[in-house]
Tab-separated table of C-alpha atoms in Angstrom:
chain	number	residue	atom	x	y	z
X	1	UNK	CA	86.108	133.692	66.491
X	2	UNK	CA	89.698	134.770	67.322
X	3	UNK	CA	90.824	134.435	71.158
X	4	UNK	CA	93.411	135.199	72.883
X	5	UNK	CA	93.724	134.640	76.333
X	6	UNK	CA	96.512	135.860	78.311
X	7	UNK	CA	96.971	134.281	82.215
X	8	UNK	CA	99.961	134.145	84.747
X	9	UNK	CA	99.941	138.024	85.896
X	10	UNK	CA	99.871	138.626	89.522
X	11	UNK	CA	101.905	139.887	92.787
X	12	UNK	CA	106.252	140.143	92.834
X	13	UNK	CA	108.725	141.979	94.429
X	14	UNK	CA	110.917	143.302	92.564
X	15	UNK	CA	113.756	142.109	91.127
X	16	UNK	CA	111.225	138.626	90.652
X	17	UNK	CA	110.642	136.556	87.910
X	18	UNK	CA	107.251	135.854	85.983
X	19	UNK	CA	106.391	133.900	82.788
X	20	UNK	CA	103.179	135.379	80.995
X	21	UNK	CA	101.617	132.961	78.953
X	22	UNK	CA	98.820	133.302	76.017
X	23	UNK	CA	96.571	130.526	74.491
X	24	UNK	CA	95.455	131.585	70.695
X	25	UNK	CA	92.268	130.320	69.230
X	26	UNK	CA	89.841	131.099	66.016
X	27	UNK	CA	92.667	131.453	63.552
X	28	UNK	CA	96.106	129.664	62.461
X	29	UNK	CA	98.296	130.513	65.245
X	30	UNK	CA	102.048	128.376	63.911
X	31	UNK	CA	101.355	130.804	60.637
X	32	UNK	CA	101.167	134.271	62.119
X	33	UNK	CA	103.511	136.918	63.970
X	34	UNK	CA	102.739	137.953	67.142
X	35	UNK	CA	103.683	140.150	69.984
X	36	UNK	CA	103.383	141.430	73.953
X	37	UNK	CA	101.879	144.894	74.155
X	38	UNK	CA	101.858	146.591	78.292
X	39	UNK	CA	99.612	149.563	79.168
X	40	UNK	CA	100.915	151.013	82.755
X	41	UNK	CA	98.020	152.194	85.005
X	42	UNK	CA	96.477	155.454	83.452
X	43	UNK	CA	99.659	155.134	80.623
X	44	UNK	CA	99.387	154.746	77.231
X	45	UNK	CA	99.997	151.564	75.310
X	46	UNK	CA	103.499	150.244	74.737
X	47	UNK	CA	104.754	147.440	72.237
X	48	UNK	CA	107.344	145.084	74.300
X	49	UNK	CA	108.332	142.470	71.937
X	50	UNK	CA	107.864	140.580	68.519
X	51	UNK	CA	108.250	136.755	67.378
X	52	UNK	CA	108.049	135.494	63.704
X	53	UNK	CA	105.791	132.613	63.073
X	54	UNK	CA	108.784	130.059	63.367
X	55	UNK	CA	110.070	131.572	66.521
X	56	UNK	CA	113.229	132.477	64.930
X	57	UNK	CA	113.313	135.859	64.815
X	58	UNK	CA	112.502	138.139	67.481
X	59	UNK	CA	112.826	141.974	68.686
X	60	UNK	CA	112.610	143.341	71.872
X	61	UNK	CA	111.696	147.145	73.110
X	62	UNK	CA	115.226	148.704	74.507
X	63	UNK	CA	113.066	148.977	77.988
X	64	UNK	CA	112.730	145.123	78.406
X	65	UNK	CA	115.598	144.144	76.330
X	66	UNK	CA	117.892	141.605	77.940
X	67	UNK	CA	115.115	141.138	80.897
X	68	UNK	CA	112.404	139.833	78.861
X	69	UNK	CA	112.402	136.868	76.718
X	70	UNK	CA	109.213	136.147	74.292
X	71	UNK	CA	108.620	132.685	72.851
X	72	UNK	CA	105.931	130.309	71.503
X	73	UNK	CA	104.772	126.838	71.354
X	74	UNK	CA	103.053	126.284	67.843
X	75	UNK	CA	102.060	122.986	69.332
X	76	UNK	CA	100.191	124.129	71.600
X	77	UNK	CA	98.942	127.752	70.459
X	78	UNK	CA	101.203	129.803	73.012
X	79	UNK	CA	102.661	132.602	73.365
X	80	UNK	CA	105.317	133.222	76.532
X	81	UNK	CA	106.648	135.898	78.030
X	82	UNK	CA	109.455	135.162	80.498
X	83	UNK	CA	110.143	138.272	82.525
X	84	UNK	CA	113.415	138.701	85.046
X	85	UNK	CA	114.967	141.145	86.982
X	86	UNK	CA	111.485	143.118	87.351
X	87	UNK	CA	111.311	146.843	88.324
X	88	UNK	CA	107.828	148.933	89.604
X	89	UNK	CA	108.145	150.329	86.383
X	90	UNK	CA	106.692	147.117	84.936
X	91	UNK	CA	103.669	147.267	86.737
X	92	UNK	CA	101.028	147.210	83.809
X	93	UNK	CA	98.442	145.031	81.867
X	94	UNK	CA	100.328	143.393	79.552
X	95	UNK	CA	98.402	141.979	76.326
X	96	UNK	CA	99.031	139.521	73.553
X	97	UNK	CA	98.184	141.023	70.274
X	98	UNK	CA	98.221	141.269	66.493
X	99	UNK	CA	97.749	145.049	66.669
X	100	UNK	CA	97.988	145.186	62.756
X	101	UNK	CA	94.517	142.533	62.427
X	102	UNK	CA	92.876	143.597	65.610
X	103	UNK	CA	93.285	140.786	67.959
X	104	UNK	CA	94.002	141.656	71.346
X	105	UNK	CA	93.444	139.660	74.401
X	106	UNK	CA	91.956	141.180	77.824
X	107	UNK	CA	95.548	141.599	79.217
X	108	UNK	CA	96.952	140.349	82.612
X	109	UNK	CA	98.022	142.642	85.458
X	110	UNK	CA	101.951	142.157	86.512
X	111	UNK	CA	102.197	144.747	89.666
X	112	UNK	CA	105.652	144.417	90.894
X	113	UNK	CA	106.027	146.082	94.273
X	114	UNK	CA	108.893	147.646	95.726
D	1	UNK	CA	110.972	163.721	70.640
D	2	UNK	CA	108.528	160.952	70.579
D	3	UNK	CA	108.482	158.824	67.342
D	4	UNK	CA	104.505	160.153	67.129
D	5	UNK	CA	103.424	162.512	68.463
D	6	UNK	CA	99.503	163.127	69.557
D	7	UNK	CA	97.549	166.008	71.558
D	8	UNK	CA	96.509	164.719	74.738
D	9	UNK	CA	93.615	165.777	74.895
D	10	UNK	CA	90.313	167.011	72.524
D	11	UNK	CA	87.031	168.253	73.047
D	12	UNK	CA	84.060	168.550	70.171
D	13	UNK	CA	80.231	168.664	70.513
D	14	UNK	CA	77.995	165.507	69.345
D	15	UNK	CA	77.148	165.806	65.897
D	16	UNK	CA	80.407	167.454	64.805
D	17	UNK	CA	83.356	166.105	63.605
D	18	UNK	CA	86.777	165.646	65.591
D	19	UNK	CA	90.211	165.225	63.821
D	20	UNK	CA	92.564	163.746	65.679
D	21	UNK	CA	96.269	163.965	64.222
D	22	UNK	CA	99.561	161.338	65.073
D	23	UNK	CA	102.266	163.541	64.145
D	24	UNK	CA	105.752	161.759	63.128
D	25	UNK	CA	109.429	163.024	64.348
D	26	UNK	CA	111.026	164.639	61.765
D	27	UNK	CA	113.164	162.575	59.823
D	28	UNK	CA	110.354	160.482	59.290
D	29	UNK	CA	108.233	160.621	56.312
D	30	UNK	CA	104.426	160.090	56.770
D	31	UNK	CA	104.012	158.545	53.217
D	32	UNK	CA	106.133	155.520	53.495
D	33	UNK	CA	104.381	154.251	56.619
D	34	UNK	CA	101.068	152.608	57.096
D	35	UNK	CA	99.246	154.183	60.172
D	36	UNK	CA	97.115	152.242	62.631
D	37	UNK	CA	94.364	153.537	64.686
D	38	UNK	CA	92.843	152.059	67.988
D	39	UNK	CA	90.228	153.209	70.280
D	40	UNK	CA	90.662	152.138	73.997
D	41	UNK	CA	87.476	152.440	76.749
D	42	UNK	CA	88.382	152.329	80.324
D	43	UNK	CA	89.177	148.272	81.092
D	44	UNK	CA	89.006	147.207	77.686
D	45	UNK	CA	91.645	146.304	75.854
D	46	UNK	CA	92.258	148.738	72.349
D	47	UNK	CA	90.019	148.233	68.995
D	48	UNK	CA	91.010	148.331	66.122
D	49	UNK	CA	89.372	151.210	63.904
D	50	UNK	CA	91.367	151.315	60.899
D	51	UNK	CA	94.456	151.591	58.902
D	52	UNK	CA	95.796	153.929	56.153
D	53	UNK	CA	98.946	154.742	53.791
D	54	UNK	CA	97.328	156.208	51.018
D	55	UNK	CA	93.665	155.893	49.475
D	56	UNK	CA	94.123	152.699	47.563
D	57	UNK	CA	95.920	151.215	50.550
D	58	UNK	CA	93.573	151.307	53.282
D	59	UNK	CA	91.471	149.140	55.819
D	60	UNK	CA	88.583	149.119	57.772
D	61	UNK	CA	88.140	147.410	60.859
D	62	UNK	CA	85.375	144.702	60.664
D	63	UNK	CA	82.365	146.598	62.239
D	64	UNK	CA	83.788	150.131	62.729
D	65	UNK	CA	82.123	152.457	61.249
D	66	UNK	CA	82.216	154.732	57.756
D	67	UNK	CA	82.003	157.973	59.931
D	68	UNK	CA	85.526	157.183	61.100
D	69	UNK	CA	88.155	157.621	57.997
D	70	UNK	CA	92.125	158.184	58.163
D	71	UNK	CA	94.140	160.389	55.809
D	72	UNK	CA	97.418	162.100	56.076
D	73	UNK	CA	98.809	165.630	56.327
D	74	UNK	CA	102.036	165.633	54.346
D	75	UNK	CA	103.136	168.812	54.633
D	76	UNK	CA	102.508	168.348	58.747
D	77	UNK	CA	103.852	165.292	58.368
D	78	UNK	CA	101.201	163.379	60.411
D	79	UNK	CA	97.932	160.920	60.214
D	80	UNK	CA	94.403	161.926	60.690
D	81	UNK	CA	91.714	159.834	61.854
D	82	UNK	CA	88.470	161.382	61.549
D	83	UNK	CA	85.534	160.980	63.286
D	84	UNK	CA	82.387	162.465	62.070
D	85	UNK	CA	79.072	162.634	63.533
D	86	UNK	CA	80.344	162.616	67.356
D	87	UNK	CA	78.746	160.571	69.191
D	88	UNK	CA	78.977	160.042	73.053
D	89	UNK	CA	80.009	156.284	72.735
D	90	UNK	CA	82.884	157.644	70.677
D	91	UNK	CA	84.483	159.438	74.163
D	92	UNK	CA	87.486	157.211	74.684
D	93	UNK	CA	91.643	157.398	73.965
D	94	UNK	CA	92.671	157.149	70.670
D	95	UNK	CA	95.564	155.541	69.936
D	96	UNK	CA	97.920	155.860	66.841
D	97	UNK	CA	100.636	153.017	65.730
D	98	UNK	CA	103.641	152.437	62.773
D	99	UNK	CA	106.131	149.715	62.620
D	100	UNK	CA	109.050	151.261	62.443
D	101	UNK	CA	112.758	149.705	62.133
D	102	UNK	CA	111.630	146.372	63.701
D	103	UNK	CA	109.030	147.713	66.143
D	104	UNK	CA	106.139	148.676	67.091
D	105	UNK	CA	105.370	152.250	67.984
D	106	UNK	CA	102.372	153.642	69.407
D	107	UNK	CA	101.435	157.580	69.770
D	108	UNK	CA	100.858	158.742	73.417
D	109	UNK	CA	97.319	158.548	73.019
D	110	UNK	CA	94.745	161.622	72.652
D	111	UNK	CA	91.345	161.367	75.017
D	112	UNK	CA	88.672	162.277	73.152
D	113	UNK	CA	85.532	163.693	75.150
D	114	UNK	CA	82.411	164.308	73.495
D	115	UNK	CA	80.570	167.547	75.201
């Protein structure tokens, strides 16, 4: 069975830092894609950012580009997401996903108060 | 404009069918993209229902039913997922998504209530 389970949401002011992080399980993780997906309270769902299986290529929404940084560790079946500079605006579930296969984890909450 | 474009909201009755349409900006043509479509209940995350480009280039989600299908509209430019035979578990947001120029984009999301 496919997992993903995403942990390290919580509390920051704004203008904080947090690192997201996502544990994979049920399925090949070093030979797949994957990416951070954020749904704002009562919002619709947005995609936030992309990495290749190797790591080496990755693409950023213009919203969290230059703020957010995604990244993986093969090694250990994890995904990161390393978020700066943080605005109320980025107060959402965010979710690790391979929208195209179906596999979604059941999100974190970031609220980032001003 | 939005990438895609959906209504925000629809009504239908159970037992009838709803068609809910992911319209694309101009400029961008529904036949070269593959459209994805999710269904989100409150505090779940989305599921995936199905995908479609054309009818030999389509997939079902494992599970979802064969009373929701996907199709396009060329001439409005836009995907359908339909949903026949309503039924109340199907009330929930539907969400449409393309990759598009190195990302992902995903429709504003039409809720669906079954009345």
């Amino acid at each position: 069975e496919v997992q993903l389970v995403e942990s390290g949401g919580g509390l920051v002011q704004a203008g904080g830092s947090l690192r997201l992080s996502c544990v994979a399980s049920g399925f090949t993780f070093s030979s797949y894609e994957i990416n951070w997906v954020r749904q704002a309270p009562g919002k619709g769902l947005e995609w936030l950012a992309y990495i290749t299986s190797s790591g080496t290529t990755r693409y950023y929404a213009d919203s969290v580009k230059g703020r957010f940084t995604i990244s993986r560790d093969n090694a250990k079946n994890s995904l990161y997401l390393q978020m700066n500079s943080l605005r109320a605006e980025d107060t959402a579930v965010y979710f690790c996903a391979r929208p195209t296969l179906g596999y979604w984890g059941q999100g974190t909450l970031v609220t980032v108060s001003s | 404009q939005a990438v895609l474009t959906q209504p925000a909201s629809l009504s239908a009755s159970p037992g009838a069918s709803a068609s809910l349409t992911c319209t694309l900006r101009s400029g961008i043509n529904v036949g070269t993209y593959k459209i994805y479509w999710y269904q989100q209940k409150p505090g779940s995350p989305p599921q995936y229902l199905l995908s479609y480009k054309s009818d030999s280039d389509k997939q079902q989600g494992s599970g979802v039913p064969s009373r929701f299908s996907g199709s396009k509209d060329a001439s409005a430019n836009a995907g359908i997922l339909l949903i026949s035979g309503l039924q109340s578990e199907d009330e929930a947001d539907y969400y449409c998504m393309i990759w598009l120029s190195s990302a992902y984009v995903f429709g504003g999301g039409t809720k669906l209530t079954v009345l």
